[in-house]
Amino acid sequence: GSSRPGVRIGLVCMMRDPPALRTWLRHYADTLRVERFYILADDSPGLVDALRRSPHASRIEASESSGEKRHYHRLKDRQAAHISEAIPRAREAGLTHLLHVDDDEIVYCHEGTPSLHAFLASHMAAEDLHMRNLEALAPPSAAGGDDTDPFASCYAFRHTPRDYCAYINGKSFG
């Protein structure tokens, strides 16, 4: 259950060959206390089966899409459609907040999960809450496709968006 009355978090994600699925699921399920995962396995054979075998399978609604080329705008369209489909299911499940993250992103609460839940509880009427993101730096072997867990091997963070190599727009709770 949640550390704050009334706060119930869901997570929506489109995954393609996630770099460290066990770490990612464990973090969101156990640390952030996500109650429900809405995951679209995008052209990732075997991923839905892996999700169904995970210790958190009872919290996961997984579906598959395949045969799609890695075209940015079509990818964004599939992602937006997946989020739009998850919103009514999350409401029906009684969730109060839906977090959208990618499979290579971890939300870290430096003041702890109870602080995050307290913040969310105090902003229940907000339609969208935005978190600033940091970019993690992992050793080259972690990014090179070997079995190293990039979440566990991260050694530093970039905190100035102009220095980021990728996404700078933050993360959204809706």
mmCIF file of C-alpha atoms in Angstrom:
data_model
loop_
_atom_site.group_PDB
_atom_site.id
_atom_site.type_symbol
_atom_site.label_atom_id
_atom_site.label_comp_id
_atom_site.label_asym_id
_atom_site.label_seq_id
_atom_site.Cartn_x
_atom_site.Cartn_y
_atom_site.Cartn_z
ATOM 1 C CA GLY A 1 0.000 0.000 0.000
ATOM 2 C CA SER A 2 0.839 3.645 -0.199
ATOM 3 C CA SER A 3 2.548 5.571 2.558
ATOM 4 C CA ARG A 4 -0.043 8.356 2.193
ATOM 5 C CA PRO A 5 -3.796 7.830 2.255
ATOM 6 C CA GLY A 6 -5.357 8.298 -1.140
ATOM 7 C CA VAL A 7 -2.181 8.195 -3.260
ATOM 8 C CA ARG A 8 -2.209 5.297 -5.695
ATOM 9 C CA ILE A 9 0.372 5.328 -8.471
ATOM 10 C CA GLY A 10 0.304 3.615 -11.846
ATOM 11 C CA LEU A 11 3.021 3.607 -14.473
ATOM 12 C CA VAL A 12 2.728 3.545 -18.256
ATOM 13 C CA CYS A 13 5.667 2.558 -20.454
ATOM 14 C CA MET A 14 6.405 1.414 -23.968
ATOM 15 C CA MET A 15 9.395 -0.937 -23.816
ATOM 16 C CA ARG A 16 11.809 -2.185 -26.442
ATOM 17 C CA ASP A 17 14.474 -4.562 -25.154
ATOM 18 C CA PRO A 18 14.756 -2.939 -21.695
ATOM 19 C CA PRO A 19 18.343 -2.738 -20.412
ATOM 20 C CA ALA A 20 17.649 -4.008 -16.871
ATOM 21 C CA LEU A 21 14.044 -5.156 -16.545
ATOM 22 C CA ARG A 22 14.369 -6.778 -13.089
ATOM 23 C CA THR A 23 16.010 -3.706 -11.544
ATOM 24 C CA TRP A 24 13.505 -1.373 -13.212
ATOM 25 C CA LEU A 25 10.440 -3.351 -12.081
ATOM 26 C CA ARG A 26 11.781 -3.847 -8.552
ATOM 27 C CA HIS A 27 12.505 -0.137 -8.176
ATOM 28 C CA TYR A 28 9.076 1.021 -9.293
ATOM 29 C CA ALA A 29 7.090 -1.735 -7.552
ATOM 30 C CA ASP A 30 8.996 -1.882 -4.268
ATOM 31 C CA THR A 31 10.569 1.552 -3.860
ATOM 32 C CA LEU A 32 8.057 3.910 -5.502
ATOM 33 C CA ARG A 33 5.131 1.597 -4.636
ATOM 34 C CA VAL A 34 3.623 1.556 -8.123
ATOM 35 C CA GLU A 35 0.427 -0.470 -7.903
ATOM 36 C CA ARG A 36 -0.208 -1.040 -11.602
ATOM 37 C CA PHE A 37 2.010 -1.172 -14.705
ATOM 38 C CA TYR A 38 0.618 -0.609 -18.204
ATOM 39 C CA ILE A 39 3.360 -1.865 -20.512
ATOM 40 C CA LEU A 40 3.445 -2.060 -24.291
ATOM 41 C CA ALA A 41 6.187 -4.412 -25.475
ATOM 42 C CA ASP A 42 7.216 -2.811 -28.751
ATOM 43 C CA ASP A 43 8.796 -5.259 -31.183
ATOM 44 C CA SER A 44 10.385 -7.181 -28.282
ATOM 45 C CA PRO A 45 9.791 -10.925 -28.660
ATOM 46 C CA GLY A 46 9.699 -12.676 -25.293
ATOM 47 C CA LEU A 47 9.207 -9.509 -23.239
ATOM 48 C CA VAL A 48 5.539 -10.124 -22.406
ATOM 49 C CA ASP A 49 6.422 -13.663 -21.271
ATOM 50 C CA ALA A 50 9.240 -12.262 -19.093
ATOM 51 C CA LEU A 51 6.797 -9.770 -17.555
ATOM 52 C CA ARG A 52 4.296 -12.555 -16.851
ATOM 53 C CA ARG A 53 7.039 -14.551 -15.067
ATOM 54 C CA SER A 54 8.246 -11.613 -12.975
ATOM 55 C CA PRO A 55 7.570 -11.422 -9.223
ATOM 56 C CA HIS A 56 5.382 -8.385 -9.992
ATOM 57 C CA ALA A 57 3.260 -10.066 -12.679
ATOM 58 C CA SER A 58 -0.001 -9.530 -10.776
ATOM 59 C CA ARG A 59 0.503 -5.755 -11.113
ATOM 60 C CA ILE A 60 1.318 -5.772 -14.833
ATOM 61 C CA GLU A 61 -1.010 -5.325 -17.806
ATOM 62 C CA ALA A 62 1.148 -6.087 -20.831
ATOM 63 C CA SER A 63 0.371 -5.955 -24.526
ATOM 64 C CA GLU A 64 2.475 -6.286 -27.665
ATOM 65 C CA SER A 65 3.037 -4.432 -30.887
ATOM 66 C CA SER A 66 5.315 -5.721 -33.614
ATOM 67 C CA GLY A 67 6.370 -5.251 -37.167
ATOM 68 C CA GLU A 68 6.938 -1.536 -36.734
ATOM 69 C CA LYS A 69 10.043 0.145 -38.070
ATOM 70 C CA ARG A 70 11.980 2.437 -35.739
ATOM 71 C CA HIS A 71 10.432 5.588 -37.199
ATOM 72 C CA TYR A 72 10.394 8.390 -34.604
ATOM 73 C CA HIS A 73 6.962 9.853 -35.401
ATOM 74 C CA ARG A 74 5.274 6.442 -35.615
ATOM 75 C CA LEU A 75 6.971 5.487 -32.351
ATOM 76 C CA LYS A 76 5.638 8.652 -30.679
ATOM 77 C CA ASP A 77 2.157 7.959 -32.092
ATOM 78 C CA ARG A 78 2.172 4.390 -30.687
ATOM 79 C CA GLN A 79 3.412 5.724 -27.352
ATOM 80 C CA ALA A 80 0.690 8.411 -27.216
ATOM 81 C CA ALA A 81 -1.991 5.848 -28.121
ATOM 82 C CA HIS A 82 -0.720 3.501 -25.400
ATOM 83 C CA ILE A 83 -0.870 6.294 -22.797
ATOM 84 C CA SER A 84 -4.372 7.301 -23.935
ATOM 85 C CA GLU A 85 -5.540 3.683 -23.598
ATOM 86 C CA ALA A 86 -3.994 3.355 -20.122
ATOM 87 C CA ILE A 87 -5.621 6.469 -18.639
ATOM 88 C CA PRO A 88 -9.206 5.114 -18.416
ATOM 89 C CA ARG A 89 -7.944 1.734 -17.165
ATOM 90 C CA ALA A 90 -5.927 3.504 -14.449
ATOM 91 C CA ARG A 91 -8.970 5.551 -13.425
ATOM 92 C CA GLU A 92 -11.102 2.399 -13.343
ATOM 93 C CA ALA A 93 -8.464 0.756 -11.107
ATOM 94 C CA GLY A 94 -8.754 3.686 -8.672
ATOM 95 C CA LEU A 95 -5.263 5.031 -9.297
ATOM 96 C CA THR A 96 -4.751 8.700 -8.504
ATOM 97 C CA HIS A 97 -1.548 9.316 -10.460
ATOM 98 C CA LEU A 98 -0.091 7.897 -13.651
ATOM 99 C CA LEU A 99 3.629 8.233 -14.271
ATOM 100 C CA HIS A 100 5.093 7.927 -17.759
ATOM 101 C CA VAL A 101 8.720 6.818 -17.930
ATOM 102 C CA ASP A 102 10.868 4.947 -20.396
ATOM 103 C CA ASP A 103 12.466 1.568 -19.727
ATOM 104 C CA ASP A 104 15.876 3.182 -19.269
ATOM 105 C CA GLU A 105 14.681 5.742 -16.697
ATOM 106 C CA ILE A 106 14.498 5.558 -12.916
ATOM 107 C CA VAL A 107 12.686 8.099 -10.737
ATOM 108 C CA TYR A 108 14.850 8.682 -7.687
ATOM 109 C CA CYS A 109 13.387 10.430 -4.639
ATOM 110 C CA HIS A 110 16.283 11.927 -2.722
ATOM 111 C CA GLU A 111 13.962 12.673 0.225
ATOM 112 C CA GLY A 112 12.437 9.193 0.094
ATOM 113 C CA THR A 113 9.252 7.684 -1.242
ATOM 114 C CA PRO A 114 7.078 8.944 1.665
ATOM 115 C CA SER A 115 8.053 12.489 0.674
ATOM 116 C CA LEU A 116 6.999 11.852 -2.932
ATOM 117 C CA HIS A 117 3.681 10.388 -1.797
ATOM 118 C CA ALA A 118 3.111 13.344 0.552
ATOM 119 C CA PHE A 119 3.791 15.756 -2.307
ATOM 120 C CA LEU A 120 1.385 13.897 -4.591
ATOM 121 C CA ALA A 121 -1.256 13.820 -1.829
ATOM 122 C CA SER A 122 -0.982 17.584 -1.432
ATOM 123 C CA HIS A 123 -1.490 18.096 -5.181
ATOM 124 C CA MET A 124 -4.378 15.699 -5.850
ATOM 125 C CA ALA A 125 -6.276 18.272 -7.936
ATOM 126 C CA ALA A 126 -3.367 18.930 -10.327
ATOM 127 C CA GLU A 127 -3.841 17.516 -13.815
ATOM 128 C CA ASP A 128 -0.109 17.367 -14.526
ATOM 129 C CA LEU A 129 2.936 17.514 -12.273
ATOM 130 C CA HIS A 130 6.388 17.750 -13.773
ATOM 131 C CA MET A 131 9.685 16.532 -12.352
ATOM 132 C CA ARG A 132 13.063 17.781 -13.486
ATOM 133 C CA ASN A 133 15.274 15.031 -14.840
ATOM 134 C CA LEU A 134 18.965 14.311 -14.389
ATOM 135 C CA GLU A 135 21.014 12.335 -16.874
ATOM 136 C CA ALA A 136 22.886 9.370 -15.428
ATOM 137 C CA LEU A 137 26.361 8.504 -16.573
ATOM 138 C CA ALA A 138 27.227 4.822 -16.705
ATOM 139 C CA PRO A 139 30.546 3.242 -17.653
ATOM 140 C CA PRO A 140 30.839 2.480 -21.390
ATOM 141 C CA SER A 141 30.448 -1.277 -20.763
ATOM 142 C CA ALA A 142 26.979 -0.674 -19.269
ATOM 143 C CA ALA A 143 25.826 1.136 -22.390
ATOM 144 C CA GLY A 144 27.474 -1.324 -24.752
ATOM 145 C CA GLY A 145 24.874 -4.068 -24.627
ATOM 146 C CA ASP A 146 26.571 -6.470 -22.226
ATOM 147 C CA ASP A 147 24.909 -7.834 -19.096
ATOM 148 C CA THR A 148 25.934 -4.921 -16.878
ATOM 149 C CA ASP A 149 22.968 -3.270 -15.156
ATOM 150 C CA PRO A 150 23.201 0.410 -16.136
ATOM 151 C CA PHE A 151 21.080 1.439 -13.133
ATOM 152 C CA ALA A 152 23.450 -0.263 -10.687
ATOM 153 C CA SER A 153 26.620 0.920 -12.418
ATOM 154 C CA CYS A 154 25.721 4.603 -12.745
ATOM 155 C CA TYR A 155 28.556 6.655 -11.267
ATOM 156 C CA ALA A 156 27.483 10.284 -11.743
ATOM 157 C CA PHE A 157 24.729 12.560 -13.020
ATOM 158 C CA ARG A 158 24.611 15.513 -15.361
ATOM 159 C CA HIS A 159 22.327 18.108 -13.821
ATOM 160 C CA THR A 160 22.591 20.952 -16.347
ATOM 161 C CA PRO A 161 20.143 20.324 -19.205
ATOM 162 C CA ARG A 162 22.348 22.013 -21.814
ATOM 163 C CA ASP A 163 24.962 19.303 -21.124
ATOM 164 C CA TYR A 164 22.548 16.378 -21.566
ATOM 165 C CA CYS A 165 23.051 13.952 -24.426
ATOM 166 C CA ALA A 166 19.352 13.154 -24.646
ATOM 167 C CA TYR A 167 16.008 14.086 -23.104
ATOM 168 C CA ILE A 168 15.785 17.377 -21.117
ATOM 169 C CA ASN A 169 12.030 17.926 -20.682
ATOM 170 C CA GLY A 170 11.468 16.195 -17.338
ATOM 171 C CA LYS A 171 8.955 13.512 -16.391
ATOM 172 C CA SER A 172 5.242 13.862 -15.962
ATOM 173 C CA PHE A 173 2.800 12.627 -13.334
ATOM 174 C CA GLY A 174 -0.788 13.013 -14.514
#
